[in-house]
mmCIF file of C-alpha atoms and ligand atoms in Angstrom:
data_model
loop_
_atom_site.group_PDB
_atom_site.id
_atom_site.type_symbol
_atom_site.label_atom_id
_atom_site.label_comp_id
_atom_site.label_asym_id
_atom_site.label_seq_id
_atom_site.Cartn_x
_atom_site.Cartn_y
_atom_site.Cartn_z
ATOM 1 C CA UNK A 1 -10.222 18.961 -11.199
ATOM 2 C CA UNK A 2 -7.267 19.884 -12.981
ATOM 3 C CA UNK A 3 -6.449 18.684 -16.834
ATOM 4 C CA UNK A 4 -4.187 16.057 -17.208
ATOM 5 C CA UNK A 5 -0.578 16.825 -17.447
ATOM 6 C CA UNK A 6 0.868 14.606 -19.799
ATOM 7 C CA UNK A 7 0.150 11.516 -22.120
ATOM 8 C CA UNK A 8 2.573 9.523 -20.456
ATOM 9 C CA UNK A 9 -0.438 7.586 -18.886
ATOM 10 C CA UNK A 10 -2.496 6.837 -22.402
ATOM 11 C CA UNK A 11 -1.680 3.949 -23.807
ATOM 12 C CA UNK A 12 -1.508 2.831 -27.614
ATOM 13 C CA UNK A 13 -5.287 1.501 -27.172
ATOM 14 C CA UNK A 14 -6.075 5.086 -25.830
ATOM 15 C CA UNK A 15 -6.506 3.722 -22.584
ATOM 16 C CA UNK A 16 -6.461 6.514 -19.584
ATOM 17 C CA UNK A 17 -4.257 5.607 -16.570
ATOM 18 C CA UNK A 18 -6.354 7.472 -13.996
ATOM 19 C CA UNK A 19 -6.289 4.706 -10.988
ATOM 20 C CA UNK A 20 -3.624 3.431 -9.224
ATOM 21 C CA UNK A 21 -4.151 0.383 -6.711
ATOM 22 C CA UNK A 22 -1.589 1.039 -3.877
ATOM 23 C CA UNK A 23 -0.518 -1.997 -2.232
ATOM 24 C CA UNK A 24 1.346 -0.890 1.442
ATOM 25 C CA UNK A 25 2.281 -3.884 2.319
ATOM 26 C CA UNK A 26 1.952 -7.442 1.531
ATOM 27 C CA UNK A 27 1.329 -9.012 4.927
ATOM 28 C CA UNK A 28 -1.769 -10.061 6.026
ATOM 29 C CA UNK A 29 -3.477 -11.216 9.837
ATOM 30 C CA UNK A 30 -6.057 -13.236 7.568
ATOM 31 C CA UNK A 31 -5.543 -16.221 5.549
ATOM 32 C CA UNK A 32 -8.429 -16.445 2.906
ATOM 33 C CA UNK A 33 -8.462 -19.526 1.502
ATOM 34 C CA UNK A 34 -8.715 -18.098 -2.429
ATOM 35 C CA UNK A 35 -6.116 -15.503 -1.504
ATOM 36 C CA UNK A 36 -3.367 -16.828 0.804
ATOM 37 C CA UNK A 37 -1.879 -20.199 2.094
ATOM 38 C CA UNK A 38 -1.924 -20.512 6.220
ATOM 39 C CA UNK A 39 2.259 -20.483 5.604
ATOM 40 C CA UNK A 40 1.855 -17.449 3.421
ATOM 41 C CA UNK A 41 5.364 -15.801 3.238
ATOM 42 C CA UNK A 42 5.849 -12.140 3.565
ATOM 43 C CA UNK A 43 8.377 -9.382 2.055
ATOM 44 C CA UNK A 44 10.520 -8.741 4.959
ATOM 45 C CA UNK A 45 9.328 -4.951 6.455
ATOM 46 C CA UNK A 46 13.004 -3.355 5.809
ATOM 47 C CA UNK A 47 11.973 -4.130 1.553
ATOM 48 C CA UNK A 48 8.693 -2.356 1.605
ATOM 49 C CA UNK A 49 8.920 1.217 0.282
ATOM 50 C CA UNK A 50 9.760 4.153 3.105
ATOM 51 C CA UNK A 51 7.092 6.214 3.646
ATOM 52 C CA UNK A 52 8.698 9.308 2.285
ATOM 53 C CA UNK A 53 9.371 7.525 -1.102
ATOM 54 C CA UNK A 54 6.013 6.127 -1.560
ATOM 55 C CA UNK A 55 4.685 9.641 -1.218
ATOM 56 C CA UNK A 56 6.563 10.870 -3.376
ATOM 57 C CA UNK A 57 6.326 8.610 -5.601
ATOM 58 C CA UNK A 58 2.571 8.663 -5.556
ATOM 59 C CA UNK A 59 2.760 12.236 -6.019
ATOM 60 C CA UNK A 60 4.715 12.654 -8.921
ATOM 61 C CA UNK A 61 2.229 9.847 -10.668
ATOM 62 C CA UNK A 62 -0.592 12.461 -9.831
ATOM 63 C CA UNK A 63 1.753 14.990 -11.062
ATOM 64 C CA UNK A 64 1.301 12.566 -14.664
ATOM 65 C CA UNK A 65 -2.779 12.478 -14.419
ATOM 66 C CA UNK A 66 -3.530 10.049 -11.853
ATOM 67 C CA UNK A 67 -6.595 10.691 -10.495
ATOM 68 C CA UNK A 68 -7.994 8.327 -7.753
ATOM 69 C CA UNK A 69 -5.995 6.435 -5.192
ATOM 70 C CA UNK A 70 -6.823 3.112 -3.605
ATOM 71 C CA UNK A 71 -4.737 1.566 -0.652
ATOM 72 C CA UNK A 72 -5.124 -2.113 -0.369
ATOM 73 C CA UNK A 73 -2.462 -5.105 0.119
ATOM 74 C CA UNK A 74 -1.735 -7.512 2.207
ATOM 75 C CA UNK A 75 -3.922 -6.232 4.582
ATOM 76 C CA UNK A 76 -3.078 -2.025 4.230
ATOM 77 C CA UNK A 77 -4.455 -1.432 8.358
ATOM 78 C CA UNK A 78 -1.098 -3.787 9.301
ATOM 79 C CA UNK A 79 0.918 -1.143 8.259
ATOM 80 C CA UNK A 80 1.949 0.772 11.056
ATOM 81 C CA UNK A 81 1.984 4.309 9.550
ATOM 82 C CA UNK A 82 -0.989 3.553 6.519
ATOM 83 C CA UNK A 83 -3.666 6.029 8.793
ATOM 84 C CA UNK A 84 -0.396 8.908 8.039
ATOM 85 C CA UNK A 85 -0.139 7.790 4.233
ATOM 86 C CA UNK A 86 -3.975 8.090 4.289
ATOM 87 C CA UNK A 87 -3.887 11.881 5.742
ATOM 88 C CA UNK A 88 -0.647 12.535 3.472
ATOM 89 C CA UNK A 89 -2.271 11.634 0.145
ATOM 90 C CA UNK A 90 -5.180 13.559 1.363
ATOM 91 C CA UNK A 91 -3.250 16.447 0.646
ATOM 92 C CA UNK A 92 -3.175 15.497 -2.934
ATOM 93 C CA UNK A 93 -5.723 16.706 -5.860
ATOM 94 C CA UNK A 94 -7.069 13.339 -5.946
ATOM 95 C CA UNK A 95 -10.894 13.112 -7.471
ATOM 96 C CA UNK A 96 -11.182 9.741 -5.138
ATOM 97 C CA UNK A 97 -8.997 8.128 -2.231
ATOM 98 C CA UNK A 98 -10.006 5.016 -1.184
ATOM 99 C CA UNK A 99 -8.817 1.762 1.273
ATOM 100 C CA UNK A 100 -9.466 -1.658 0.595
ATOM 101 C CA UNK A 101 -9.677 -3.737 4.072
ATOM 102 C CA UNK A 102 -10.700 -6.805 5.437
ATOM 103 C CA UNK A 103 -12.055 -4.748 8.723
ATOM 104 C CA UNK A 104 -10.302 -6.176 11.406
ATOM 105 C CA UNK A 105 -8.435 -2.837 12.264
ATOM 106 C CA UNK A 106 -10.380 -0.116 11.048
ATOM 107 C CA UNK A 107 -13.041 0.130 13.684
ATOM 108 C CA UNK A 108 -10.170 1.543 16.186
ATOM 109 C CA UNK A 109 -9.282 4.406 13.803
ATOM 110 C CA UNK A 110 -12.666 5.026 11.896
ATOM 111 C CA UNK A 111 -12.842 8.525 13.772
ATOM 112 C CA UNK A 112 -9.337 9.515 12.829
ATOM 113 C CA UNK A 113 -9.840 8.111 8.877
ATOM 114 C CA UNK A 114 -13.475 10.407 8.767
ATOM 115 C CA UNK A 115 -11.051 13.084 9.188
ATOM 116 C CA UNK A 116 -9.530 12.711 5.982
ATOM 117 C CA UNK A 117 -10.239 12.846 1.935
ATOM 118 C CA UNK A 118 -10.018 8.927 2.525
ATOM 119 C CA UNK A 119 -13.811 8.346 1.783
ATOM 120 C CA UNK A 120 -14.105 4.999 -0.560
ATOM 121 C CA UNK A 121 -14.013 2.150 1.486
ATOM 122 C CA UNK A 122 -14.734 -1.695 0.825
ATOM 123 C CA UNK A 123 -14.657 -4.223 3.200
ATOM 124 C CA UNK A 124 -14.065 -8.060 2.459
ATOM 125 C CA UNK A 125 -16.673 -9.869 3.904
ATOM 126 C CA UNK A 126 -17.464 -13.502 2.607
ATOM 127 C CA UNK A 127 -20.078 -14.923 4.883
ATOM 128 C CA UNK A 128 -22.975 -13.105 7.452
ATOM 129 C CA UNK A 129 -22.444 -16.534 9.715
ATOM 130 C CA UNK A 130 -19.770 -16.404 11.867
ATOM 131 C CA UNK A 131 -18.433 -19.754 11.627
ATOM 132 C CA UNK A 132 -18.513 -19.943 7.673
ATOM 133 C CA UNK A 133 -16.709 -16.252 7.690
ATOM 134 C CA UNK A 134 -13.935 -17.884 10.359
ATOM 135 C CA UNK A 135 -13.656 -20.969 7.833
ATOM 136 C CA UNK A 136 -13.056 -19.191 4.701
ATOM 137 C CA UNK A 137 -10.707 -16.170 6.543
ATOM 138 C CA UNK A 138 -9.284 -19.124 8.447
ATOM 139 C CA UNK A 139 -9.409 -16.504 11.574
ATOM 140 C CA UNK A 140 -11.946 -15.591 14.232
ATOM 141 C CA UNK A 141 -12.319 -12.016 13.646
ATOM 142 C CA UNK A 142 -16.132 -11.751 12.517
ATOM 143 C CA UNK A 143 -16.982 -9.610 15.150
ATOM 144 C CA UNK A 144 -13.802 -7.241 14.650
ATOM 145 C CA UNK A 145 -14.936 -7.111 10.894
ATOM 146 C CA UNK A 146 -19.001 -6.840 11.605
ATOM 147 C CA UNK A 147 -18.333 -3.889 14.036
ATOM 148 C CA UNK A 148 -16.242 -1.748 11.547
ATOM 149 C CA UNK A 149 -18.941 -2.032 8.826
ATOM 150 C CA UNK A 150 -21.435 -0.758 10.962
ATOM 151 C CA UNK A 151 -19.141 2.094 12.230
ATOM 152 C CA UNK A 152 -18.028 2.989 8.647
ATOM 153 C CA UNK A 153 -21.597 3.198 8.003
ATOM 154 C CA UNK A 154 -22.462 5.348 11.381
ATOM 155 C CA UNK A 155 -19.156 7.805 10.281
ATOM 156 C CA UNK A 156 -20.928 8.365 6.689
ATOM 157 C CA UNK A 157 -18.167 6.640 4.615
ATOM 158 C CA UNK A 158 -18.966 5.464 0.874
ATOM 159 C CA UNK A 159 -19.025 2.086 1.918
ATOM 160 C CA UNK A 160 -18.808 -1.410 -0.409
ATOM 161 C CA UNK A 161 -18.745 -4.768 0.900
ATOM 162 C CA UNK A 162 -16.808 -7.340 -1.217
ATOM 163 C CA UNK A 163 -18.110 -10.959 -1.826
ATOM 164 C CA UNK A 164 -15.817 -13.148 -3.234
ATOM 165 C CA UNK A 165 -18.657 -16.244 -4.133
ATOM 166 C CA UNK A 166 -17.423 -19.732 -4.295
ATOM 167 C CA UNK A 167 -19.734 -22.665 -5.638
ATOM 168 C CA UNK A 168 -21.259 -24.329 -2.344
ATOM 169 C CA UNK A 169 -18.648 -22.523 0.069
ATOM 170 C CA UNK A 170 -20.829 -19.435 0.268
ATOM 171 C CA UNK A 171 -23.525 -19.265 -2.733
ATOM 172 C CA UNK A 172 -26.338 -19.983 -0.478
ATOM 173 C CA UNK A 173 -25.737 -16.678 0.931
ATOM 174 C CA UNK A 174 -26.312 -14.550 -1.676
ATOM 175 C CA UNK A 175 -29.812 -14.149 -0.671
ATOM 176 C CA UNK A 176 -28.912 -12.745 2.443
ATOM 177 C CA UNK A 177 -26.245 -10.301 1.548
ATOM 178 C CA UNK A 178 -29.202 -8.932 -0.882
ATOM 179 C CA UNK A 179 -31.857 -8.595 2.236
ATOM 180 C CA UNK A 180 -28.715 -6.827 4.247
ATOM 181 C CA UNK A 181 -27.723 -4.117 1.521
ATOM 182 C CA UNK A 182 -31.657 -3.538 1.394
ATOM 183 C CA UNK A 183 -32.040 -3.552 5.456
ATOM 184 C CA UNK A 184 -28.727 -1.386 5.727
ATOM 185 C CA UNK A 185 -28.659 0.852 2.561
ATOM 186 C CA UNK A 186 -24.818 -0.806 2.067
ATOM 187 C CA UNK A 187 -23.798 -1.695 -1.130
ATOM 188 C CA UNK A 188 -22.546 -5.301 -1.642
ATOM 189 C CA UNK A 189 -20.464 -6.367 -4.544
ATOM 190 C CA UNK A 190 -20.504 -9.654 -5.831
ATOM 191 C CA UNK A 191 -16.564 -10.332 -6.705
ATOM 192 C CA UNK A 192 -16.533 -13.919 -9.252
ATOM 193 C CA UNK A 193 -13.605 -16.294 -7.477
ATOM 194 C CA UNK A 194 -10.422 -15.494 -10.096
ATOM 195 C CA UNK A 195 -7.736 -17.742 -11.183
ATOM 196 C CA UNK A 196 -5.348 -16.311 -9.387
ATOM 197 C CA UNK A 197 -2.783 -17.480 -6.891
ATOM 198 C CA UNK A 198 -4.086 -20.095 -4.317
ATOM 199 C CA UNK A 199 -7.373 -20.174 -5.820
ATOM 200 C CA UNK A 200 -6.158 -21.849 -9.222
ATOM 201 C CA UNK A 201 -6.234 -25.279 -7.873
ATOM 202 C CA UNK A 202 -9.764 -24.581 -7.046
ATOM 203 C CA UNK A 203 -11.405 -22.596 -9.500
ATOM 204 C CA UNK A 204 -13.449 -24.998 -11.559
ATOM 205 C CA UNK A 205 -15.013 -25.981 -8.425
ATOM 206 C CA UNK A 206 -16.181 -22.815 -6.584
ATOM 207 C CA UNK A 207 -16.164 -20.627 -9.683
ATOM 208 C CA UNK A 208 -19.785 -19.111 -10.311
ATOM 209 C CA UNK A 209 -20.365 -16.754 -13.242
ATOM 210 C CA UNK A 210 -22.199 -13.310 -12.222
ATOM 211 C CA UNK A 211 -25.087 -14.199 -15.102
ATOM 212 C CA UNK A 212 -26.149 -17.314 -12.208
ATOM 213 C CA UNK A 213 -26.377 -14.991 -9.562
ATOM 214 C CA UNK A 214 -28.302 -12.293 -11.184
ATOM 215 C CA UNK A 215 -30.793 -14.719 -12.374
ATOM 216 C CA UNK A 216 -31.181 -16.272 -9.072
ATOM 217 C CA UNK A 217 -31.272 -12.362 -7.284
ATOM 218 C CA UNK A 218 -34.212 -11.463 -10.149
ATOM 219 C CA UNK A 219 -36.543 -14.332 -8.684
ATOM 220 C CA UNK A 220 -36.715 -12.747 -5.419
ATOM 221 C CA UNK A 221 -36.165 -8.954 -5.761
ATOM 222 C CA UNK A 222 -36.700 -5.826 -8.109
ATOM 223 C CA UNK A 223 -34.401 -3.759 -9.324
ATOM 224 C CA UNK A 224 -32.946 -1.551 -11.747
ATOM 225 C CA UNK A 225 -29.489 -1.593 -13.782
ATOM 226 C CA UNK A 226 -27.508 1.633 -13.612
ATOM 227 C CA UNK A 227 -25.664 3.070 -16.300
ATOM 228 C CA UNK A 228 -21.748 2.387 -16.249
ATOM 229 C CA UNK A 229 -18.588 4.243 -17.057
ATOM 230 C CA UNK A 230 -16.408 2.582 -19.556
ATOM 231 C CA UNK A 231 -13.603 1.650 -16.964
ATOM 232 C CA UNK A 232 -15.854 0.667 -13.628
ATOM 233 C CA UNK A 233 -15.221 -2.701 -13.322
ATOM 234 C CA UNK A 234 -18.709 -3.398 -11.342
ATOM 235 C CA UNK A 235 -22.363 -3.201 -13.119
ATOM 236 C CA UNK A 236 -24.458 -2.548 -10.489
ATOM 237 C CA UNK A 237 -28.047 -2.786 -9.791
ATOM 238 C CA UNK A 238 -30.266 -0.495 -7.269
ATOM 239 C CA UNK A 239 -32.904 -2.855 -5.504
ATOM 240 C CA UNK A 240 -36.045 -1.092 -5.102
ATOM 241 C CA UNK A 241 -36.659 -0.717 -1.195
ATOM 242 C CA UNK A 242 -32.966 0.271 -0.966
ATOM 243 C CA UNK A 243 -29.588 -1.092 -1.275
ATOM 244 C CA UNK A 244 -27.606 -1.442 -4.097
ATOM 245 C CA UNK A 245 -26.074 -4.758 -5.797
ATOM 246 C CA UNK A 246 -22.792 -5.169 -7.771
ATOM 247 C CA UNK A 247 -21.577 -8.043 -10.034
ATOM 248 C CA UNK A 248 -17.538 -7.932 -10.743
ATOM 249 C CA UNK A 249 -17.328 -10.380 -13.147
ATOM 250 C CA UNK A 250 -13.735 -10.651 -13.945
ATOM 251 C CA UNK A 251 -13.919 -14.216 -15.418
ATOM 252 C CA UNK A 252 -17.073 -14.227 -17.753
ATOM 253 C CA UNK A 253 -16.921 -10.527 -18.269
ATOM 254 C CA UNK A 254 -13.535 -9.085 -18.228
ATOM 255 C CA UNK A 255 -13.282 -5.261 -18.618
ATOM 256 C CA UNK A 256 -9.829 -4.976 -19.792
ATOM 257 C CA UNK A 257 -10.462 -3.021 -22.633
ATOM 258 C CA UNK A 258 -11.855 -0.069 -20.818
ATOM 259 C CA UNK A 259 -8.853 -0.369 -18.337
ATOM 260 C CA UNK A 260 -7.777 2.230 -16.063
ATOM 261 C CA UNK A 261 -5.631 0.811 -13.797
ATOM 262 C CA UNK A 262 -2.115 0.629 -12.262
ATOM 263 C CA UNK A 263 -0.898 -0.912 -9.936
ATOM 264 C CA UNK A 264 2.602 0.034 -7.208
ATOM 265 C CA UNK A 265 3.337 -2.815 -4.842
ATOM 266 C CA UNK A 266 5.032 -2.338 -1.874
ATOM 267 C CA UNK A 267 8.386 -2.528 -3.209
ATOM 268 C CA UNK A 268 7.502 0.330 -5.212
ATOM 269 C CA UNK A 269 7.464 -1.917 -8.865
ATOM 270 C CA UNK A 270 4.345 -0.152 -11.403
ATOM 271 C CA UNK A 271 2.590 -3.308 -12.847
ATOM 272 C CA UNK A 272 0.664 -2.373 -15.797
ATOM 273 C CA UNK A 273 -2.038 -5.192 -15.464
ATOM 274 C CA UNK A 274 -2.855 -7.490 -12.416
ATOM 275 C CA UNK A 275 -2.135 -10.264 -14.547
ATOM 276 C CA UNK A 276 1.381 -8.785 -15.390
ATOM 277 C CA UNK A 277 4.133 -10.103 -13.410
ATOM 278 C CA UNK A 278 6.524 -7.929 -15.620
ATOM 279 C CA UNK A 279 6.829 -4.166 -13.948
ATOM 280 C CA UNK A 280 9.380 -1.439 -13.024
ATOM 281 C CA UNK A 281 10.333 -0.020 -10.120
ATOM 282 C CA UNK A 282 9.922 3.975 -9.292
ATOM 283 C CA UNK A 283 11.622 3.517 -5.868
ATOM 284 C CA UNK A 284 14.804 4.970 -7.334
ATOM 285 C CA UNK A 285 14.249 6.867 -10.442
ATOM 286 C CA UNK A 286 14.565 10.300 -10.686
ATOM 287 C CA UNK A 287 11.301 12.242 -11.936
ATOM 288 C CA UNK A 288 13.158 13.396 -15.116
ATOM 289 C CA UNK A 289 12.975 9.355 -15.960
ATOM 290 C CA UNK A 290 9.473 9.057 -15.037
ATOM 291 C CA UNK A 291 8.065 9.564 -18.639
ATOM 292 C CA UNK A 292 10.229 7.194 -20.503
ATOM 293 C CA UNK A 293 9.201 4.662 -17.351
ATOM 294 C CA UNK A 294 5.935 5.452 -17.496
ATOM 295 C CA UNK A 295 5.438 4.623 -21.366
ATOM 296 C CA UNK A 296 7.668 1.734 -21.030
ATOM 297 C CA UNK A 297 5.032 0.712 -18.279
ATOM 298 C CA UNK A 298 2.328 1.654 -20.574
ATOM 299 C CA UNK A 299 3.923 -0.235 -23.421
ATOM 300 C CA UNK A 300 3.470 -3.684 -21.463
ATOM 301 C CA UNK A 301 -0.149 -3.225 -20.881
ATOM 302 C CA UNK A 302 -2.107 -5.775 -22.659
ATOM 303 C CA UNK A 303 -5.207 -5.405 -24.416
ATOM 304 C CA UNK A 304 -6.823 -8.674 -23.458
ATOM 305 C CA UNK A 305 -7.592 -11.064 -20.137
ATOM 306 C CA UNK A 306 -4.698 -13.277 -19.710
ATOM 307 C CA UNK A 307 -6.241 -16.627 -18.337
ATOM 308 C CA UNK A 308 -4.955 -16.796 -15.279
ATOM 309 C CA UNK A 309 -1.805 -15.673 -12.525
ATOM 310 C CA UNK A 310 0.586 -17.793 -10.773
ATOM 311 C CA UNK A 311 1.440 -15.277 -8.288
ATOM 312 C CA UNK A 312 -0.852 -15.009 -6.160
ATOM 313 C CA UNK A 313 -3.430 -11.547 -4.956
ATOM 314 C CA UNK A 314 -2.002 -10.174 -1.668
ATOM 315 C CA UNK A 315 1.417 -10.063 -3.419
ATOM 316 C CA UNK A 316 0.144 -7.597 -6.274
ATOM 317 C CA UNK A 317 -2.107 -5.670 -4.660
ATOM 318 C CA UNK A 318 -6.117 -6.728 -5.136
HETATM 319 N N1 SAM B 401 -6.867 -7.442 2.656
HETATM 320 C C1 SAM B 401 -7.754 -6.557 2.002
HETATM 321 C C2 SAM B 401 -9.086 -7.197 1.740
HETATM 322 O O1 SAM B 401 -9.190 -8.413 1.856
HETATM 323 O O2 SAM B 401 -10.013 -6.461 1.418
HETATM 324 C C3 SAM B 401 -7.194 -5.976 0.720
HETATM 325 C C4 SAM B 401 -6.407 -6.898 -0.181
HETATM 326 S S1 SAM B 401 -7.364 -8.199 -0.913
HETATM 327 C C5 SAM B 401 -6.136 -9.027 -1.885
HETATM 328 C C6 SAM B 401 -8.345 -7.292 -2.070
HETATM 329 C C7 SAM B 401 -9.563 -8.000 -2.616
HETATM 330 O O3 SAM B 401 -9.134 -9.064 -3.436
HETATM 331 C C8 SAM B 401 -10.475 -8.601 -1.555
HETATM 332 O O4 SAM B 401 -11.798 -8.118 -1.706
HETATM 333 C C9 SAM B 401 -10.401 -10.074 -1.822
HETATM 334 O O5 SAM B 401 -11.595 -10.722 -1.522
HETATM 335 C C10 SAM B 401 -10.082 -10.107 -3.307
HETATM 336 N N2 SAM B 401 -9.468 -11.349 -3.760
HETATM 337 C C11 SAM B 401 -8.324 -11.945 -3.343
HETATM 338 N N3 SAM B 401 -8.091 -13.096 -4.023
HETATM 339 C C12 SAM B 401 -9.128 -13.235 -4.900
HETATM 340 C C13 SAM B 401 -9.488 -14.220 -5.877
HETATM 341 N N4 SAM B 401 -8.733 -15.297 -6.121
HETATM 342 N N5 SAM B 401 -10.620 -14.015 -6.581
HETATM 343 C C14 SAM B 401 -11.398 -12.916 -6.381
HETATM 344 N N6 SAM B 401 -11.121 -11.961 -5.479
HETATM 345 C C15 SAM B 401 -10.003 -12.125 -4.730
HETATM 346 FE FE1 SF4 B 402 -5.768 -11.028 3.579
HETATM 347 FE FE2 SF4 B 402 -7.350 -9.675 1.965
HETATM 348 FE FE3 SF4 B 402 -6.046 -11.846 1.075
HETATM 349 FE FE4 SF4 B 402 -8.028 -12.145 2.820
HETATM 350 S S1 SF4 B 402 -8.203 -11.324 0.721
HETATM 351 S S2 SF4 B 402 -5.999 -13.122 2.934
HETATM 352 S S3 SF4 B 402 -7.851 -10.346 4.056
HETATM 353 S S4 SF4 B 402 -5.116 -9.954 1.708
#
């Protein structure tokens, strides 16, 4: 890996910007019911950055030290050119390039994405019983979803699956997602519901801090805590027999101060924090005004968790 080419991406806390959440869109064929109302409303397609300026743009950040990539949304698979952007960045030094998806599409091009440096994938799965998962997604696409974790698996991805757990919605399940990470050496991460968006209304009632489930997951199963590097967001826990648990606990156990993070939505604004809605926009600036942008970007990072977000997830980028 190369060294980093400027400080434009350290903040005053010494923070590193090495990570940049891309968000390709913000549409989404879903409708989570923590993430998105059924009469979500979308950025119309014409807004959302051109393909040629969104790799360039992503380039010249790598040019400034960014390091790993992550595509997400919306739902990043609706995008009709994202498998392109995938084998474009892949061109890039990048130490990791990863997609964030809730499944439904990626079984048709698993092949195609094996063939590139896009390796990190998590899928969104909130329920193993079909008519819970269609109740929270508010969709009947279990078997769409189902089908690409097992292929990602089968094509040798490094594959997540992300839990969002919600107080007697799906907390009776934890259990099971355990015994499947152990049965199918997958990794599951346990995401706490956030006060974001949609699920503000709601988030006395289903949230769950990650201390309740790791007491209830000790009870049944053994395990062992791994070591952590100051900005992964997850602790994670290998269960003996196989499989591997994670707890993001961005409510009871925020990690902002070891934040890495950046985030480009698909207008092509650079939020500094997820709970930010203050950002500029690199869809028109000239790279001789990247640094000043950049530390003006860095300059609005804060240092602590803000309590919650109006706007809400698929328009940022989760
Ligand atoms: N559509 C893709 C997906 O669902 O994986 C990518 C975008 S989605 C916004 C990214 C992640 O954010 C998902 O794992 C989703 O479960 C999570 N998410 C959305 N709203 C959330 C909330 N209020 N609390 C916790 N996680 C949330
Ligand atoms: Fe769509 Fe992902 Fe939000 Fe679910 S969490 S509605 S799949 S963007």
């Amino acid at each position: 890996m190369r060294e980093r080419s400027s400080s434009h991406l350290i903040d005053s806390y010494g923070r590193y910007m090495k990570k940049l959440r891309l968000s390709l869109l913000d549409a989404c064929n879903f409708r989570c019911v923590y993430c998105m109302p059924e009469k979500a409303q979308f950025t119309p397609s014409k807004d959302y950055l051109k393909t040629e300026d969104l790799l360039r743009i992503v380039k010249n950040f790598v040019s400034f030290g960014v390091e790993e990539v992550r595509l997400t949304g919306g739902e990043p698979t609706l995008r009709k050119d994202w498998l392109v952007v995938a084998q474009k960045l892949s061109e890039l030094p990048l130490r990791k390039l990863g997609l964030t998806t809730n499944g439904f599409n990626l079984h048709k091009s698993i092949e195609d994405l094996s063939r590139t440096q896009c390796q990190y994938i998590n899928i969104s799965i909130d329920s193993l019983r079909k008519e819970k998962f269609n109740s929270i997604t508010r969709r009947p696409f279990y078997d769409d979803v189902m089908k690409s974790i097992f292929m990602a698996k089968e094509f040798g991805f490094n594959l997540k699956l992300n839990v969002v757990v919600m107080k007697s919605v799906n907390d009776d399940e934890v259990i099971d997602f355990v015994r499947f990470s152990q049965k199918y050496d997958i990794e599951v991460r346990f995401l706490e519901t956030m006060n974001i968006g949609v699920a503000r209304p709601h988030f006395e009632k289903w949230f769950i801090p990650a201390q309740s489930l790791i007491n209830n997951i000790e009870a049944h199963f053994d395990w062992t805590k791994r070591d952590r590097e100051a900005d992964d967001t997850a602790f994670c826990y290998d269960l003996s027999g196989g499989g591997r648990i994670g707890f993001i606990a961005s409510e009871s156990q925020s990690f902002c101060q070891g934040c890495s993070r950046l985030r480009l939505d698909a207008k092509g604004v650079l939020r500094p924090c997820l709970f930010k809605e203050q950002g500029l926009s690199f869809k028109d600036i000239s790279l001789e005004d990247y640094p000043k942008a950049l530390s003006e970007t860095m300059r609005l990072k804060p240092i602590e968790r803000e309590k919650e977000l109006a706007q809400p997830m698929y328009q940022v980028g989760g």
